[in-house]
Amino acid sequence: MTETGKTATLSFDGKSFELPMHSPTAGPDVIDIRKLYADAGVFTYDPGFTSTASCDSTITYIDGGAGILLHRGYPIDQLAAKSHYLEVCYLLLYGELPTAAQLEDFETRVTRHTMIHEQMHNFFRGFRRDAHPMATMVGVVGAMSAFYHDSTDIADPWQREVASIRLVAKMPTIAAMAYKYSIGQPFVYPRNDLDYAANFLHMCFSVPAEKYEVNPILSRAMDRIFTLHADHEQNASTSTVRLASSSGANPFACIAAGIACLWGPAHGGANQACLEMLKEIGSVDRIPEFIARAKDKDDPFRLMGFGHRVYKNFDPRAKVMKQSADEVLDLLGIEDNPILQVAKELEKQALEDPYFAEKKLFPNVDFYSGIILEAMGFPTSMFTPIFALSRTVGWISQWKEMIGDPQMKIGRPRQLYLGETERDYVDVEDR
């Protein structure tokens, strides 16, 4: 961030205040209002912080209008096509793509930390069997702070590094255990001979009674889901992690806070909401009815998985995810799955309809990831936990960046107060 030499002038009540401006390496200039209250005695009002930069960052850049998503400068479609998840993790955590030796070392460190403390199994058994896996993950990830005391001092760079590796390594194990617990099957331990995505699928779908071979097409699709969800700039859950971290809180507790925020249907639950919509449609012959409802501005029904709050043109992740969806559906077949039949036909009809093209309502990454996970056999309740384990590396990267920022201070948003002004207390007998 560099000063532009330009200033913005704020004028009110006959007074003017000059505010410095800064230029990013990409994106619009920003007006620095840090001294606004001290100098002018006023706050800015920005519900949702949609026009406010809460930090500076070198990790991810998004231009929603142009459909651009860059991680450390690399386009997401190139990373998804040519790289794999752990390499992208290294890029997000350390700023550059690794050499072959660096990548091997990183993969080894992650692989050697995939097991969780045996006593943590007791935490799972404290939940009801029908508990949502996200509820389980919030509790178990927060509980990691009680088991790994040697990586909770955020002032120690080495402890930050250990905490980062542990979270990336153990999150698939925790998510898979949450799934196994919810369906009443025994926990499956991680295997060091499998790659990151294949290991997760093995922990989810294998059972002690028989051998389970992970299909490489499914493993590659899973890896792409992880990669395409690794980070997404200052979204709600990432901002939650940063805000929690600004107080100096335990790193495991901060990531648990991010998981809690991600749980919402407007954020991480979008692909679950998409599959629930497909189930509501139910059959291919009902698609025209629901498309007509989606066009009716007076009807509350909306097509989930189409369009995106950030991407006003197209979601750059969707093209890669569609390719994976096609590969998975070709492998598994969809003849006996009415939900996937509805998804394929809905995609076809929506893309052919001029209304959706004019409104730029194209299928997004949530639409295709939901189709893939449904085809693999995951229940919709597991969609958001898989999102959470994918996004963990983004949260950690943002956390590490913030902790190392000399400008870091505890978050303290302001408010526009509209309540009662000062009044005197009245004794109960006089009310």
Tab-separated table of C-alpha atoms in Angstrom:
chain	number	residue	atom	x	y	z
A	1	MET	CA	0.000	0.000	0.000
A	2	THR	CA	1.414	3.360	-1.047
A	3	GLU	CA	0.200	6.886	-0.619
A	4	THR	CA	-1.094	8.313	-3.889
A	5	GLY	CA	-0.369	11.939	-3.038
A	6	LYS	CA	-4.077	12.513	-3.570
A	7	THR	CA	-6.457	13.400	-0.776
A	8	ALA	CA	-10.210	13.234	-0.313
A	9	THR	CA	-11.987	16.213	1.198
A	10	LEU	CA	-14.811	15.780	3.682
A	11	SER	CA	-16.857	18.919	4.300
A	12	PHE	CA	-19.677	19.529	6.764
A	13	ASP	CA	-20.780	22.318	9.124
A	14	GLY	CA	-18.530	24.738	7.289
A	15	LYS	CA	-15.401	22.709	8.018
A	16	SER	CA	-13.235	20.663	5.649
A	17	PHE	CA	-10.973	17.749	6.448
A	18	GLU	CA	-8.314	16.291	4.168
A	19	LEU	CA	-8.100	12.478	4.188
A	20	PRO	CA	-5.065	10.705	2.693
A	21	MET	CA	-5.550	8.137	-0.064
A	22	HIS	CA	-3.643	4.924	-0.719
A	23	SER	CA	-3.145	2.820	-3.846
A	24	PRO	CA	-3.184	-0.992	-3.818
A	25	THR	CA	-1.275	-3.117	-6.324
A	26	ALA	CA	-4.677	-4.016	-7.801
A	27	GLY	CA	-8.163	-2.660	-7.239
A	28	PRO	CA	-9.569	0.774	-6.367
A	29	ASP	CA	-7.812	3.418	-4.275
A	30	VAL	CA	-8.840	3.674	-0.641
A	31	ILE	CA	-9.529	6.653	1.584
A	32	ASP	CA	-7.742	6.444	4.932
A	33	ILE	CA	-10.243	7.377	7.656
A	34	ARG	CA	-8.232	6.178	10.656
A	35	LYS	CA	-7.915	9.708	12.078
A	36	LEU	CA	-11.388	10.831	11.039
A	37	TYR	CA	-12.969	10.580	14.477
A	38	ALA	CA	-10.008	12.208	16.238
A	39	ASP	CA	-9.901	15.092	13.754
A	40	ALA	CA	-13.536	15.568	12.775
A	41	GLY	CA	-15.490	13.893	15.584
A	42	VAL	CA	-17.590	11.732	13.212
A	43	PHE	CA	-17.754	8.077	12.202
A	44	THR	CA	-18.571	6.492	8.848
A	45	TYR	CA	-21.679	4.309	8.502
A	46	ASP	CA	-21.213	1.114	6.479
A	47	PRO	CA	-23.473	-1.847	7.443
A	48	GLY	CA	-21.822	-5.091	6.397
A	49	PHE	CA	-18.513	-3.235	5.850
A	50	THR	CA	-19.073	-3.570	2.087
A	51	SER	CA	-17.257	-0.286	1.374
A	52	THR	CA	-14.643	-0.542	4.110
A	53	ALA	CA	-11.166	-2.089	3.937
A	54	SER	CA	-10.531	-3.497	7.404
A	55	CYS	CA	-6.922	-4.470	6.681
A	56	ASP	CA	-4.247	-4.625	4.039
A	57	SER	CA	-3.336	-8.072	2.739
A	58	THR	CA	-1.059	-9.751	0.191
A	59	ILE	CA	-2.888	-13.090	0.030
A	60	THR	CA	-5.961	-12.993	-2.210
A	61	TYR	CA	-7.345	-10.511	-4.728
A	62	ILE	CA	-10.867	-10.577	-6.161
A	63	ASP	CA	-12.375	-8.445	-8.919
A	64	GLY	CA	-15.983	-9.559	-8.925
A	65	GLY	CA	-16.969	-7.518	-11.951
A	66	ALA	CA	-14.269	-9.076	-14.116
A	67	GLY	CA	-14.563	-12.566	-12.596
A	68	ILE	CA	-10.976	-12.568	-11.285
A	69	LEU	CA	-9.677	-14.518	-8.270
A	70	LEU	CA	-5.922	-14.505	-7.610
A	71	HIS	CA	-3.981	-16.241	-4.846
A	72	ARG	CA	-0.629	-14.444	-4.376
A	73	GLY	CA	-1.068	-13.278	-7.996
A	74	TYR	CA	-1.822	-16.688	-9.507
A	75	PRO	CA	-5.246	-17.129	-11.226
A	76	ILE	CA	-7.437	-19.688	-9.493
A	77	ASP	CA	-8.194	-21.560	-12.719
A	78	GLN	CA	-4.463	-22.147	-13.322
A	79	LEU	CA	-3.953	-23.362	-9.773
A	80	ALA	CA	-6.953	-25.700	-9.951
A	81	ALA	CA	-5.867	-27.126	-13.314
A	82	LYS	CA	-2.116	-27.448	-12.762
A	83	SER	CA	-1.561	-27.559	-9.009
A	84	HIS	CA	-3.052	-29.424	-6.068
A	85	TYR	CA	-4.401	-28.466	-2.656
A	86	LEU	CA	-1.288	-28.819	-0.481
A	87	GLU	CA	0.784	-26.851	-2.983
A	88	VAL	CA	-1.850	-24.089	-2.854
A	89	CYS	CA	-1.723	-24.304	0.948
A	90	TYR	CA	2.016	-23.672	0.819
A	91	LEU	CA	1.462	-20.737	-1.539
A	92	LEU	CA	-1.134	-19.152	0.762
A	93	LEU	CA	0.911	-19.708	3.921
A	94	TYR	CA	4.330	-18.651	2.661
A	95	GLY	CA	3.705	-16.374	-0.314
A	96	GLU	CA	5.424	-18.294	-3.122
A	97	LEU	CA	5.007	-21.588	-4.929
A	98	PRO	CA	7.344	-24.185	-3.371
A	99	THR	CA	10.319	-25.871	-4.970
A	100	ALA	CA	10.080	-29.639	-5.293
A	101	ALA	CA	12.111	-30.056	-2.083
A	102	GLN	CA	10.034	-27.510	-0.180
A	103	LEU	CA	6.797	-29.149	-1.287
A	104	GLU	CA	7.995	-32.603	-0.271
A	105	ASP	CA	9.006	-31.290	3.159
A	106	PHE	CA	5.662	-29.506	3.600
A	107	GLU	CA	3.642	-32.541	2.551
A	108	THR	CA	5.633	-34.709	4.966
A	109	ARG	CA	5.030	-32.315	7.866
A	110	VAL	CA	1.297	-32.214	7.158
A	111	THR	CA	1.070	-35.995	6.751
A	112	ARG	CA	2.859	-36.585	10.073
A	113	HIS	CA	0.320	-34.447	11.956
A	114	THR	CA	-2.942	-35.934	10.678
A	115	MET	CA	-3.732	-37.967	13.805
A	116	ILE	CA	-5.499	-36.283	16.696
A	117	HIS	CA	-4.974	-36.872	20.405
A	118	GLU	CA	-6.705	-40.102	21.395
A	119	GLN	CA	-8.555	-38.427	24.253
A	120	MET	CA	-10.256	-36.110	21.780
A	121	HIS	CA	-12.398	-39.089	20.748
A	122	ASN	CA	-14.301	-38.512	23.992
A	123	PHE	CA	-15.442	-35.098	22.757
A	124	PHE	CA	-17.267	-36.679	19.840
A	125	ARG	CA	-19.068	-39.100	22.098
A	126	GLY	CA	-20.411	-36.191	24.143
A	127	PHE	CA	-22.547	-35.076	21.190
A	128	ARG	CA	-25.899	-36.531	20.220
A	129	ARG	CA	-25.704	-38.797	17.187
A	130	ASP	CA	-28.059	-36.486	15.269
A	131	ALA	CA	-25.988	-33.357	15.994
A	132	HIS	CA	-25.035	-31.377	12.901
A	133	PRO	CA	-21.382	-32.121	12.010
A	134	MET	CA	-20.652	-28.366	12.064
A	135	ALA	CA	-21.701	-28.227	15.713
A	136	THR	CA	-19.295	-31.070	16.386
A	137	MET	CA	-16.466	-29.369	14.490
A	138	VAL	CA	-16.906	-26.060	16.325
A	139	GLY	CA	-16.607	-27.868	19.654
A	140	VAL	CA	-13.753	-30.211	18.750
A	141	VAL	CA	-11.593	-27.588	17.006
A	142	GLY	CA	-12.056	-25.232	19.952
A	143	ALA	CA	-11.070	-28.088	22.263
A	144	MET	CA	-7.729	-28.465	20.475
A	145	SER	CA	-6.521	-25.538	22.584
A	146	ALA	CA	-6.786	-27.811	25.627
A	147	PHE	CA	-4.582	-30.504	24.045
A	148	TYR	CA	-1.815	-28.670	22.209
A	149	HIS	CA	-0.402	-26.226	24.729
A	150	ASP	CA	2.933	-26.107	22.914
A	151	SER	CA	1.460	-24.194	19.965
A	152	THR	CA	-0.794	-21.577	21.534
A	153	ASP	CA	1.640	-18.701	22.178
A	154	ILE	CA	0.927	-16.377	19.251
A	155	ALA	CA	3.975	-14.245	20.085
A	156	ASP	CA	6.272	-17.164	19.207
A	157	PRO	CA	6.725	-17.561	15.413
A	158	TRP	CA	7.601	-21.244	15.782
A	159	GLN	CA	4.452	-21.964	17.779
A	160	ARG	CA	2.404	-20.141	15.129
A	161	GLU	CA	4.000	-22.380	12.502
A	162	VAL	CA	3.250	-25.565	14.464
A	163	ALA	CA	-0.358	-24.487	15.066
A	164	SER	CA	-0.756	-23.795	11.346
A	165	ILE	CA	0.507	-27.223	10.296
A	166	ARG	CA	-1.602	-28.952	12.931
A	167	LEU	CA	-4.802	-27.249	11.799
A	168	VAL	CA	-4.251	-27.999	8.098
A	169	ALA	CA	-3.324	-31.608	8.914
A	170	LYS	CA	-5.980	-32.461	11.489
A	171	MET	CA	-9.044	-30.771	10.008
A	172	PRO	CA	-9.780	-33.608	7.510
A	173	THR	CA	-9.481	-36.118	10.353
A	174	ILE	CA	-11.882	-34.112	12.515
A	175	ALA	CA	-14.377	-33.641	9.664
A	176	ALA	CA	-14.271	-37.338	8.767
A	177	MET	CA	-14.743	-38.327	12.409
A	178	ALA	CA	-17.729	-35.976	12.688
A	179	TYR	CA	-19.238	-37.738	9.671
A	180	LYS	CA	-18.515	-41.238	10.964
A	181	TYR	CA	-19.951	-40.376	14.363
A	182	SER	CA	-23.160	-39.019	12.804
A	183	ILE	CA	-23.801	-42.283	10.924
A	184	GLY	CA	-22.798	-44.601	13.752
A	185	GLN	CA	-19.707	-46.087	12.131
A	186	PRO	CA	-16.297	-46.556	13.809
A	187	PHE	CA	-13.656	-43.880	13.355
A	188	VAL	CA	-11.084	-44.579	10.653
A	189	TYR	CA	-7.516	-43.486	11.321
A	190	PRO	CA	-5.571	-41.515	8.690
A	191	ARG	CA	-3.127	-43.295	6.405
A	192	ASN	CA	0.254	-41.765	5.626
A	193	ASP	CA	0.520	-43.538	2.267
A	194	LEU	CA	-2.436	-41.594	0.795
A	195	ASP	CA	-2.480	-38.030	-0.441
A	196	TYR	CA	-4.519	-35.350	1.332
A	197	ALA	CA	-7.796	-35.725	-0.602
A	198	ALA	CA	-7.617	-39.521	-0.929
A	199	ASN	CA	-6.918	-39.821	2.791
A	200	PHE	CA	-10.037	-37.798	3.596
A	201	LEU	CA	-12.229	-39.951	1.338
A	202	HIS	CA	-10.734	-43.080	2.880
A	203	MET	CA	-11.485	-41.869	6.409
A	204	CYS	CA	-15.066	-41.050	5.372
A	205	PHE	CA	-16.044	-44.106	3.348
A	206	SER	CA	-13.887	-47.062	4.387
A	207	VAL	CA	-14.944	-49.523	7.071
A	208	PRO	CA	-12.837	-52.044	9.037
A	209	ALA	CA	-14.722	-54.983	7.515
A	210	GLU	CA	-13.432	-54.616	3.967
A	211	LYS	CA	-10.793	-52.962	1.814
A	212	TYR	CA	-11.621	-49.586	0.252
A	213	GLU	CA	-9.797	-48.255	-2.796
A	214	VAL	CA	-10.095	-44.523	-3.487
A	215	ASN	CA	-10.965	-43.814	-7.107
A	216	PRO	CA	-8.444	-41.299	-8.527
A	217	ILE	CA	-11.191	-39.342	-10.343
A	218	LEU	CA	-13.062	-38.859	-7.075
A	219	SER	CA	-9.837	-37.984	-5.276
A	220	ARG	CA	-8.970	-35.375	-7.922
A	221	ALA	CA	-12.467	-33.894	-7.729
A	222	MET	CA	-12.192	-33.714	-3.943
A	223	ASP	CA	-8.806	-32.040	-4.217
A	224	ARG	CA	-10.285	-29.445	-6.579
A	225	ILE	CA	-13.110	-28.720	-4.154
A	226	PHE	CA	-10.500	-28.124	-1.453
A	227	THR	CA	-8.415	-25.925	-3.782
A	228	LEU	CA	-11.298	-23.812	-5.059
A	229	HIS	CA	-12.454	-23.042	-1.518
A	230	ALA	CA	-9.025	-22.447	0.052
A	231	ASP	CA	-9.372	-18.671	0.477
A	232	HIS	CA	-11.728	-15.933	-0.654
A	233	GLU	CA	-10.337	-12.665	0.678
A	234	GLN	CA	-12.158	-10.821	3.505
A	235	ASN	CA	-15.417	-12.787	3.574
A	236	ALA	CA	-17.578	-13.143	6.678
A	237	SER	CA	-15.788	-16.134	8.221
A	238	THR	CA	-12.294	-14.815	7.433
A	239	SER	CA	-13.197	-11.455	8.931
A	240	THR	CA	-14.502	-13.320	11.976
A	241	VAL	CA	-11.184	-15.133	12.364
A	242	ARG	CA	-9.301	-11.839	12.057
A	243	LEU	CA	-11.573	-10.081	14.562
A	244	ALA	CA	-11.267	-12.908	17.086
A	245	SER	CA	-7.513	-13.033	16.555
A	246	SER	CA	-7.132	-9.294	17.082
A	247	SER	CA	-7.715	-9.817	20.804
A	248	GLY	CA	-4.776	-12.230	20.981
A	249	ALA	CA	-7.087	-15.230	21.362
A	250	ASN	CA	-5.962	-18.844	21.104
A	251	PRO	CA	-5.460	-19.817	17.429
A	252	PHE	CA	-7.625	-22.931	17.690
A	253	ALA	CA	-10.441	-20.888	19.225
A	254	CYS	CA	-10.136	-18.334	16.404
A	255	ILE	CA	-10.509	-21.034	13.746
A	256	ALA	CA	-13.487	-22.459	15.658
A	257	ALA	CA	-15.044	-18.972	15.449
A	258	GLY	CA	-14.520	-19.038	11.681
A	259	ILE	CA	-16.233	-22.429	11.463
A	260	ALA	CA	-19.209	-21.082	13.423
A	261	CYS	CA	-19.556	-18.143	11.029
A	262	LEU	CA	-19.176	-20.366	7.962
A	263	TRP	CA	-22.089	-22.495	9.159
A	264	GLY	CA	-24.655	-19.935	7.970
A	265	PRO	CA	-26.672	-20.700	4.797
A	266	ALA	CA	-25.717	-17.322	3.312
A	267	HIS	CA	-22.026	-18.305	3.509
A	268	GLY	CA	-20.679	-21.845	3.735
A	269	GLY	CA	-24.103	-23.452	3.684
A	270	ALA	CA	-24.857	-22.269	0.142
A	271	ASN	CA	-24.116	-25.615	-1.525
A	272	GLN	CA	-26.290	-27.379	1.051
A	273	ALA	CA	-29.084	-24.917	0.306
A	274	CYS	CA	-28.589	-25.654	-3.405
A	275	LEU	CA	-29.090	-29.399	-2.934
A	276	GLU	CA	-32.132	-28.788	-0.753
A	277	MET	CA	-33.563	-26.677	-3.590
A	278	LEU	CA	-32.953	-29.528	-6.057
A	279	LYS	CA	-34.785	-31.881	-3.715
A	280	GLU	CA	-37.664	-29.390	-3.526
A	281	ILE	CA	-37.889	-29.348	-7.338
A	282	GLY	CA	-37.893	-33.131	-7.185
A	283	SER	CA	-38.226	-34.126	-10.832
A	284	VAL	CA	-37.146	-32.904	-14.250
A	285	ASP	CA	-40.699	-32.156	-15.404
A	286	ARG	CA	-41.108	-29.537	-12.650
A	287	ILE	CA	-38.070	-27.462	-13.680
A	288	PRO	CA	-40.008	-25.024	-15.952
A	289	GLU	CA	-42.342	-24.249	-13.062
A	290	PHE	CA	-39.457	-23.323	-10.768
A	291	ILE	CA	-37.627	-21.351	-13.464
A	292	ALA	CA	-40.808	-19.314	-13.953
A	293	ARG	CA	-40.993	-18.738	-10.204
A	294	ALA	CA	-37.368	-17.592	-10.158
A	295	LYS	CA	-38.205	-14.974	-12.799
A	296	ASP	CA	-41.208	-13.705	-10.824
A	297	LYS	CA	-39.998	-10.822	-8.660
A	298	ASP	CA	-43.040	-11.234	-6.403
A	299	ASP	CA	-42.242	-14.883	-5.688
A	300	PRO	CA	-39.776	-15.430	-2.794
A	301	PHE	CA	-38.292	-18.497	-4.503
A	302	ARG	CA	-34.732	-18.072	-5.768
A	303	LEU	CA	-32.501	-20.457	-7.669
A	304	MET	CA	-29.743	-21.344	-5.222
A	305	GLY	CA	-26.311	-21.917	-6.744
A	306	PHE	CA	-26.828	-19.323	-9.481
A	307	GLY	CA	-25.107	-15.951	-9.402
A	308	HIS	CA	-22.813	-14.738	-6.626
A	309	ARG	CA	-22.697	-11.745	-4.327
A	310	VAL	CA	-19.097	-10.968	-5.264
A	311	TYR	CA	-18.898	-12.139	-8.889
A	312	LYS	CA	-21.148	-9.936	-11.004
A	313	ASN	CA	-20.185	-11.678	-14.240
A	314	PHE	CA	-19.140	-15.290	-13.681
A	315	ASP	CA	-17.538	-17.245	-10.881
A	316	PRO	CA	-13.997	-18.103	-12.110
A	317	ARG	CA	-14.045	-21.242	-9.983
A	318	ALA	CA	-17.209	-22.608	-11.601
A	319	LYS	CA	-15.651	-23.628	-14.931
A	320	VAL	CA	-13.103	-25.893	-13.231
A	321	MET	CA	-15.729	-27.263	-10.850
A	322	LYS	CA	-18.085	-28.016	-13.747
A	323	GLN	CA	-15.341	-30.079	-15.396
A	324	SER	CA	-14.930	-32.101	-12.202
A	325	ALA	CA	-18.700	-32.491	-11.873
A	326	ASP	CA	-18.938	-33.873	-15.416
A	327	GLU	CA	-16.073	-36.311	-14.747
A	328	VAL	CA	-17.639	-37.545	-11.494
A	329	LEU	CA	-21.112	-37.925	-12.984
A	330	ASP	CA	-19.692	-39.793	-15.995
A	331	LEU	CA	-17.824	-42.107	-13.633
A	332	LEU	CA	-20.686	-42.821	-11.256
A	333	GLY	CA	-23.673	-42.454	-13.582
A	334	ILE	CA	-26.794	-40.483	-12.692
A	335	GLU	CA	-29.522	-42.734	-14.100
A	336	ASP	CA	-30.728	-43.792	-10.659
A	337	ASN	CA	-30.305	-40.456	-8.898
A	338	PRO	CA	-33.227	-38.078	-9.525
A	339	ILE	CA	-31.528	-35.188	-7.706
A	340	LEU	CA	-28.546	-35.260	-10.057
A	341	GLN	CA	-30.848	-35.618	-13.045
A	342	VAL	CA	-32.630	-32.453	-11.922
A	343	ALA	CA	-29.308	-30.661	-11.460
A	344	LYS	CA	-28.062	-31.488	-14.953
A	345	GLU	CA	-31.320	-30.476	-16.636
A	346	LEU	CA	-31.691	-27.310	-14.540
A	347	GLU	CA	-28.178	-26.258	-15.537
A	348	LYS	CA	-29.008	-26.873	-19.215
A	349	GLN	CA	-32.310	-24.979	-19.196
A	350	ALA	CA	-30.960	-22.043	-17.183
A	351	LEU	CA	-27.949	-21.582	-19.450
A	352	GLU	CA	-30.242	-21.577	-22.496
A	353	ASP	CA	-32.639	-19.022	-20.996
A	354	PRO	CA	-31.899	-15.378	-22.034
A	355	TYR	CA	-33.247	-14.116	-18.696
A	356	PHE	CA	-30.404	-15.718	-16.716
A	357	ALA	CA	-27.783	-14.566	-19.213
A	358	GLU	CA	-29.034	-10.961	-19.020
A	359	LYS	CA	-29.045	-11.072	-15.214
A	360	LYS	CA	-25.625	-12.805	-15.221
A	361	LEU	CA	-27.059	-15.627	-13.119
A	362	PHE	CA	-24.651	-18.387	-14.097
A	363	PRO	CA	-24.131	-21.592	-12.087
A	364	ASN	CA	-21.518	-20.889	-9.408
A	365	VAL	CA	-19.012	-23.006	-7.526
A	366	ASP	CA	-21.611	-23.969	-4.886
A	367	PHE	CA	-23.922	-25.451	-7.529
A	368	TYR	CA	-21.245	-27.759	-8.938
A	369	SER	CA	-19.587	-28.654	-5.622
A	370	GLY	CA	-22.974	-29.678	-4.240
A	371	ILE	CA	-23.555	-31.939	-7.253
A	372	ILE	CA	-20.126	-33.566	-6.812
A	373	LEU	CA	-20.533	-34.167	-3.086
A	374	GLU	CA	-24.035	-35.574	-3.575
A	375	ALA	CA	-22.734	-37.929	-6.263
A	376	MET	CA	-19.899	-39.091	-4.010
A	377	GLY	CA	-22.411	-40.079	-1.346
A	378	PHE	CA	-21.992	-37.281	1.191
A	379	PRO	CA	-25.166	-36.165	2.988
A	380	THR	CA	-25.962	-32.460	2.679
A	381	SER	CA	-25.067	-31.985	6.352
A	382	MET	CA	-21.425	-32.687	5.434
A	383	PHE	CA	-21.168	-30.054	2.704
A	384	THR	CA	-20.355	-27.183	5.067
A	385	PRO	CA	-17.821	-29.178	7.149
A	386	ILE	CA	-15.977	-29.987	3.903
A	387	PHE	CA	-16.030	-26.271	3.074
A	388	ALA	CA	-14.632	-25.566	6.546
A	389	LEU	CA	-11.704	-27.944	6.182
A	390	SER	CA	-10.976	-26.451	2.728
A	391	ARG	CA	-11.046	-22.879	4.031
A	392	THR	CA	-8.926	-23.600	7.125
A	393	VAL	CA	-5.673	-22.809	5.325
A	394	GLY	CA	-7.083	-19.459	4.191
A	395	TRP	CA	-8.098	-18.596	7.733
A	396	ILE	CA	-4.672	-19.567	9.046
A	397	SER	CA	-2.869	-17.585	6.331
A	398	GLN	CA	-4.926	-14.500	7.145
A	399	TRP	CA	-4.367	-15.086	10.880
A	400	LYS	CA	-0.596	-15.370	10.454
A	401	GLU	CA	-0.512	-12.261	8.288
A	402	MET	CA	-2.491	-10.247	10.825
A	403	ILE	CA	-0.460	-11.411	13.849
A	404	GLY	CA	2.733	-10.375	12.062
A	405	ASP	CA	1.363	-6.947	11.092
A	406	PRO	CA	2.933	-4.156	13.205
A	407	GLN	CA	-0.245	-2.106	12.642
A	408	MET	CA	-2.471	-4.772	14.226
A	409	LYS	CA	-4.877	-3.554	16.883
A	410	ILE	CA	-7.937	-5.082	18.466
A	411	GLY	CA	-11.038	-4.761	16.296
A	412	ARG	CA	-13.566	-2.216	17.549
A	413	PRO	CA	-16.302	-1.340	15.031
A	414	ARG	CA	-18.398	1.736	15.787
A	415	GLN	CA	-22.171	2.096	15.724
A	416	LEU	CA	-24.958	4.501	14.850
A	417	TYR	CA	-26.802	4.577	18.165
A	418	LEU	CA	-30.588	4.932	17.868
A	419	GLY	CA	-31.645	3.958	21.379
A	420	GLU	CA	-32.866	6.022	24.342
A	421	THR	CA	-30.789	8.917	25.602
A	422	GLU	CA	-29.833	9.099	29.288
A	423	ARG	CA	-32.722	8.742	31.751
A	424	ASP	CA	-33.039	8.203	35.493
A	425	TYR	CA	-33.778	4.881	37.124
A	426	VAL	CA	-37.302	4.557	38.561
A	427	ASP	CA	-37.895	2.327	41.591
A	428	VAL	CA	-40.091	-0.686	40.849
A	429	GLU	CA	-42.967	0.469	43.098
A	430	ASP	CA	-43.166	3.767	41.189
A	431	ARG	CA	-43.350	2.306	37.667
